[in-house]
Amino acid sequence: MNAVVLLGPPGAGKGTVAEVLVNKGYKHVSTGALLREQIQLKTPLGIEAKKVMDHGQFVPDEVVVEMIGELFIEADSDANILFDGFPRTLVQAQKLDDMLDSLSGTLSDVILMECPDDVIVKRITGRRTCSTCGAVYHIHYNPADSCTIDGCDITQRPDDDEATVRKRIEVYDERTAPLIKYYSDKNLVQSVDASQSIDMVRGHVVSLLG
Ligand code: ADP
Ligand code: AMP
């Protein structure tokens, strides 16, 4: 098993890049999407998670780590997993290392998607997401009337308003940005200028991952 991590602030375009990497054989794992699935199903985990997610805060490490642990149990031994939005804290990063070690898996690349705050705010406040499959659109940069994949409605996420985005950026800077050093010390980080166009960013990441 091999893992790749897309690291970067909310709205940097991790999910948008992941859409093309899926066609190259990666299994896309977004912890945000997994949590939103639990919210839609109204499970106890989803109901608890929604309370913190709507305020731009993180769900507890143990909840996310358990979700990823279950996924690892089900994954094929030759799977190529693309993490988007995980790990988000040092504790999660250490747990990921432990889980990969225990499965003789590797972490081959960490792609750091760098994007200034003002660009992030424009991207997230204009983001629209398919309520069924989670495909991502933007009112200016990738417009659509309905989902081009399954025809379902596209809506704004409850945590995509400006105030919550600014909170999420603050939480990223405080809790996730330290992962840049954690992974740089392991020589795993490759940076991408994520403020460029969707095609440019996708092309750059694909070229880095071969
Ligand atoms: P993340 O997964 O990092 O939170 P998304 O992939 O959901 O970010 O992208 C956030 C929003 O910005 C979406 O509406 C998406 O369509 C748009 N977007 C993503 N990448 C770019 C880009 N390079 N240029 C312009 N808009 C982008
Ligand atoms: P995302 O879809 O990546 O923008 O994540 C949406 C929200 O889900 C985040 O703002 C967090 O509240 C929560 N979340 C997603 N992934 C994680 C994680 N790895 N750790 C903690 N909270 C997470």
Short mmCIF file of C-alpha atoms and ligand atoms in Angstrom, two decimals:
data_model
loop_
_atom_site.label_atom_id
_atom_site.label_comp_id
_atom_site.label_asym_id
_atom_site.label_seq_id
_atom_site.Cartn_x
_atom_site.Cartn_y
_atom_site.Cartn_z
CA MET A 1 0.00 0.00 0.00
CA ASN A 2 1.18 3.50 -0.82
CA ALA A 3 -0.16 6.84 0.35
CA VAL A 4 0.12 10.38 -0.99
CA VAL A 5 -0.98 13.40 1.04
CA LEU A 6 -2.45 16.57 -0.47
CA LEU A 7 -1.61 19.19 2.13
CA GLY A 8 -2.85 22.77 2.01
CA PRO A 9 -5.37 25.23 3.37
CA PRO A 10 -9.11 24.83 2.81
CA GLY A 11 -9.96 25.96 -0.73
CA ALA A 12 -6.44 25.45 -2.12
CA GLY A 13 -7.96 23.02 -4.62
CA LYS A 14 -7.12 19.62 -3.11
CA GLY A 15 -10.43 18.04 -4.14
CA THR A 16 -10.22 19.61 -7.60
CA VAL A 17 -6.79 18.06 -8.18
CA ALA A 18 -7.92 14.74 -6.71
CA GLU A 19 -10.65 14.47 -9.37
CA VAL A 20 -7.99 13.96 -12.09
CA LEU A 21 -5.74 11.73 -9.99
CA VAL A 22 -8.59 9.26 -9.56
CA ASN A 23 -8.34 8.64 -13.32
CA LYS A 24 -4.69 7.74 -12.76
CA GLY A 25 -5.53 4.95 -10.34
CA TYR A 26 -5.53 6.75 -7.00
CA LYS A 27 -8.20 6.01 -4.42
CA HIS A 28 -9.33 9.47 -3.25
CA VAL A 29 -9.96 9.67 0.49
CA SER A 30 -11.38 12.95 1.76
CA THR A 31 -12.08 12.90 5.48
CA GLY A 32 -14.34 15.95 5.00
CA ALA A 33 -16.43 13.99 2.48
CA LEU A 34 -16.55 10.94 4.78
CA LEU A 35 -17.76 13.15 7.63
CA ARG A 36 -20.39 14.84 5.42
CA GLU A 37 -21.64 11.35 4.48
CA GLN A 38 -22.14 10.63 8.20
CA ILE A 39 -23.99 13.96 8.56
CA GLN A 40 -26.34 13.08 5.68
CA LEU A 41 -27.00 9.67 7.23
CA LYS A 42 -27.71 11.41 10.57
CA THR A 43 -25.52 8.92 12.45
CA PRO A 44 -24.47 9.82 16.03
CA LEU A 45 -20.96 10.50 14.71
CA GLY A 46 -22.40 12.77 12.00
CA ILE A 47 -24.59 14.69 14.43
CA GLU A 48 -21.61 15.36 16.74
CA ALA A 49 -19.27 16.18 13.85
CA LYS A 50 -21.69 18.71 12.32
CA LYS A 51 -21.60 20.80 15.51
CA VAL A 52 -17.87 21.45 15.17
CA MET A 53 -17.67 21.46 11.37
CA ASP A 54 -20.29 24.23 11.05
CA HIS A 55 -18.03 26.41 13.22
CA GLY A 56 -14.89 25.72 11.21
CA GLN A 57 -13.30 23.64 13.96
CA PHE A 58 -11.78 20.16 13.66
CA VAL A 59 -13.50 16.98 14.74
CA PRO A 60 -11.49 15.13 17.40
CA ASP A 61 -8.37 13.28 16.23
CA GLU A 62 -9.60 9.92 17.54
CA VAL A 63 -12.77 10.10 15.42
CA VAL A 64 -10.85 10.76 12.22
CA VAL A 65 -8.11 8.24 13.00
CA GLU A 66 -10.71 5.53 13.61
CA MET A 67 -12.37 6.28 10.25
CA ILE A 68 -9.03 5.97 8.47
CA GLY A 69 -8.17 2.81 10.41
CA GLU A 70 -11.40 1.18 9.16
CA LEU A 71 -10.60 2.20 5.62
CA PHE A 72 -7.14 0.66 5.85
CA ILE A 73 -8.63 -2.64 7.01
CA GLU A 74 -10.79 -2.75 3.86
CA ALA A 75 -8.15 -1.46 1.41
CA ASP A 76 -6.26 -3.71 -1.03
CA SER A 77 -2.61 -4.27 -0.17
CA ASP A 78 -1.60 -2.68 -3.51
CA ALA A 79 -3.88 0.36 -3.13
CA ASN A 80 -2.55 3.82 -3.96
CA ILE A 81 -4.38 6.11 -1.54
CA LEU A 82 -4.64 9.86 -2.04
CA PHE A 83 -5.42 11.65 1.21
CA ASP A 84 -7.22 15.00 0.96
CA GLY A 85 -7.76 16.82 4.23
CA PHE A 86 -6.00 14.15 6.27
CA PRO A 87 -3.82 14.34 8.29
CA ARG A 88 -4.67 17.76 9.70
CA THR A 89 -2.83 17.63 13.04
CA LEU A 90 0.51 16.30 14.24
CA VAL A 91 -1.28 13.55 16.17
CA GLN A 92 -3.04 12.43 12.98
CA ALA A 93 0.24 12.50 11.03
CA GLN A 94 1.93 10.30 13.62
CA LYS A 95 -1.02 7.89 13.63
CA LEU A 96 -0.88 7.70 9.83
CA ASP A 97 2.81 6.78 10.03
CA ASP A 98 2.00 4.09 12.62
CA MET A 99 -0.86 2.65 10.57
CA LEU A 100 1.26 2.54 7.40
CA ASP A 101 4.15 0.94 9.31
CA SER A 102 1.89 -1.77 10.67
CA LEU A 103 0.78 -2.61 7.11
CA SER A 104 4.29 -2.31 5.61
CA GLY A 105 2.91 0.61 3.62
CA THR A 106 4.72 3.75 2.51
CA LEU A 107 4.06 7.46 2.30
CA SER A 108 5.70 8.45 -0.99
CA ASP A 109 4.77 12.13 -1.46
CA VAL A 110 3.33 15.12 0.31
CA ILE A 111 2.10 17.75 -2.14
CA LEU A 112 1.92 21.15 -0.48
CA MET A 113 -0.65 23.34 -2.24
CA GLU A 114 0.23 26.93 -1.39
CA CYS A 115 -2.41 29.61 -1.80
CA PRO A 116 -2.82 33.14 -0.33
CA ASP A 117 -5.70 33.84 2.05
CA ASP A 118 -7.56 36.28 -0.22
CA VAL A 119 -7.62 33.71 -3.05
CA ILE A 120 -8.86 31.03 -0.65
CA VAL A 121 -11.73 33.21 0.54
CA LYS A 122 -12.86 33.92 -3.06
CA ARG A 123 -12.66 30.24 -3.92
CA ILE A 124 -14.53 28.95 -0.91
CA THR A 125 -17.31 31.53 -0.83
CA GLY A 126 -17.97 30.75 -4.52
CA ARG A 127 -17.72 26.98 -4.15
CA ARG A 128 -20.76 24.87 -4.96
CA THR A 129 -20.86 21.15 -4.21
CA CYS A 130 -23.02 18.34 -5.57
CA SER A 131 -25.33 17.29 -2.76
CA THR A 132 -25.12 13.65 -3.91
CA CYS A 133 -21.63 12.83 -5.26
CA GLY A 134 -19.65 15.73 -3.75
CA ALA A 135 -18.25 16.98 -7.09
CA VAL A 136 -16.95 20.52 -6.75
CA TYR A 137 -17.84 23.60 -8.84
CA HIS A 138 -17.32 27.36 -8.58
CA ILE A 139 -19.67 30.18 -9.53
CA HIS A 140 -16.90 31.87 -11.62
CA TYR A 141 -14.01 29.42 -12.11
CA ASN A 142 -15.96 26.22 -12.82
CA PRO A 143 -19.63 27.12 -13.22
CA ALA A 144 -22.51 24.67 -13.68
CA ASP A 145 -26.31 24.77 -13.23
CA SER A 146 -26.39 21.25 -11.85
CA CYS A 147 -23.87 18.46 -11.34
CA THR A 148 -22.36 17.48 -14.71
CA ILE A 149 -21.75 13.95 -13.38
CA ASP A 150 -25.14 12.93 -11.98
CA GLY A 151 -27.43 15.90 -12.73
CA CYS A 152 -28.17 16.52 -9.03
CA ASP A 153 -28.46 19.97 -7.41
CA ILE A 154 -25.30 21.84 -6.50
CA THR A 155 -25.44 23.80 -3.25
CA GLN A 156 -23.27 25.84 -0.90
CA ARG A 157 -21.79 23.98 2.06
CA PRO A 158 -22.91 25.37 5.44
CA ASP A 159 -19.26 25.97 6.41
CA ASP A 160 -18.42 27.89 3.21
CA ASP A 161 -19.52 31.39 4.32
CA GLU A 162 -16.82 34.03 4.74
CA ALA A 163 -16.71 34.13 8.56
CA THR A 164 -16.38 30.34 8.82
CA VAL A 165 -13.73 30.29 6.08
CA ARG A 166 -11.64 32.84 7.99
CA LYS A 167 -11.96 30.67 11.12
CA ARG A 168 -10.91 27.59 9.13
CA ILE A 169 -7.83 29.41 7.81
CA GLU A 170 -6.92 30.36 11.40
CA VAL A 171 -7.30 26.73 12.54
CA TYR A 172 -5.22 25.55 9.54
CA ASP A 173 -2.41 27.98 10.39
CA GLU A 174 -2.38 26.90 14.01
CA ARG A 175 -2.91 23.14 13.78
CA THR A 176 -2.12 21.94 10.23
CA ALA A 177 0.73 24.22 9.08
CA PRO A 178 3.16 22.51 11.54
CA LEU A 179 2.85 19.41 9.33
CA ILE A 180 4.91 21.21 6.67
CA LYS A 181 7.97 20.96 8.93
CA TYR A 182 7.06 17.44 10.06
CA TYR A 183 7.07 16.20 6.45
CA SER A 184 9.91 18.46 5.26
CA ASP A 185 12.11 16.84 7.89
CA LYS A 186 11.31 13.51 6.20
CA ASN A 187 12.12 15.00 2.75
CA LEU A 188 8.64 14.27 1.47
CA VAL A 189 7.34 17.74 0.57
CA GLN A 190 6.94 19.11 -2.96
CA SER A 191 5.32 22.54 -3.27
CA VAL A 192 2.86 23.67 -5.88
CA ASP A 193 1.66 27.22 -6.56
CA ALA A 194 -2.04 26.50 -6.10
CA SER A 195 -3.09 30.07 -6.95
CA GLN A 196 -2.72 29.30 -10.67
CA SER A 197 -5.54 28.11 -12.96
CA ILE A 198 -7.21 24.76 -12.39
CA ASP A 199 -5.52 23.25 -15.48
CA MET A 200 -2.07 24.55 -14.47
CA VAL A 201 -2.35 23.22 -10.92
CA ARG A 202 -3.70 19.85 -12.02
CA GLY A 203 -0.92 19.56 -14.64
CA HIS A 204 1.79 20.40 -12.10
CA VAL A 205 0.56 17.88 -9.52
CA VAL A 206 0.14 15.13 -12.11
CA SER A 207 3.70 15.76 -13.35
CA LEU A 208 5.05 15.49 -9.79
CA LEU A 209 3.27 12.21 -9.12
CA GLY A 210 4.25 10.72 -12.46
P1 ADP B 1 -10.14 22.06 -1.16
O1 ADP B 1 -10.46 20.61 -1.47
O2 ADP B 1 -8.66 22.29 -1.03
O3 ADP B 1 -10.91 22.60 0.01
P2 ADP B 1 -11.58 22.59 -3.64
O4 ADP B 1 -10.93 21.65 -4.62
O5 ADP B 1 -12.93 22.22 -3.14
O6 ADP B 1 -10.58 22.92 -2.42
O7 ADP B 1 -11.63 24.02 -4.35
C1 ADP B 1 -12.24 25.13 -3.70
C2 ADP B 1 -13.03 25.95 -4.73
O8 ADP B 1 -12.12 26.60 -5.62
C3 ADP B 1 -13.95 25.14 -5.62
O9 ADP B 1 -15.10 25.90 -5.87
C4 ADP B 1 -13.15 24.89 -6.90
O10 ADP B 1 -13.98 24.80 -8.04
C5 ADP B 1 -12.29 26.17 -6.96
N1 ADP B 1 -10.93 25.91 -7.44
C6 ADP B 1 -10.12 24.87 -7.16
N2 ADP B 1 -8.92 25.01 -7.74
C7 ADP B 1 -8.96 26.20 -8.39
C8 ADP B 1 -8.01 26.93 -9.21
N3 ADP B 1 -6.78 26.47 -9.41
N4 ADP B 1 -8.41 28.12 -9.71
C9 ADP B 1 -9.66 28.61 -9.49
N5 ADP B 1 -10.59 27.97 -8.75
C10 ADP B 1 -10.25 26.78 -8.21
P1 AMP B 2 -12.94 19.61 4.12
O1 AMP B 2 -13.99 18.89 3.33
O2 AMP B 2 -11.58 19.00 3.97
O3 AMP B 2 -12.96 21.10 3.84
O4 AMP B 2 -13.33 19.43 5.66
C1 AMP B 2 -14.53 19.98 6.16
C2 AMP B 2 -14.48 19.94 7.69
O5 AMP B 2 -14.47 18.57 8.14
C3 AMP B 2 -13.27 20.59 8.35
O6 AMP B 2 -13.40 22.00 8.48
C4 AMP B 2 -13.27 19.87 9.70
O7 AMP B 2 -14.26 20.37 10.56
C5 AMP B 2 -13.69 18.45 9.33
N1 AMP B 2 -12.52 17.60 9.01
C6 AMP B 2 -12.20 17.08 7.81
N2 AMP B 2 -11.08 16.36 7.88
C7 AMP B 2 -10.64 16.45 9.16
C8 AMP B 2 -9.51 15.96 9.86
N3 AMP B 2 -8.58 15.23 9.24
N4 AMP B 2 -9.40 16.26 11.17
C9 AMP B 2 -10.33 17.00 11.81
N5 AMP B 2 -11.41 17.51 11.22
C10 AMP B 2 -11.57 17.24 9.90
#
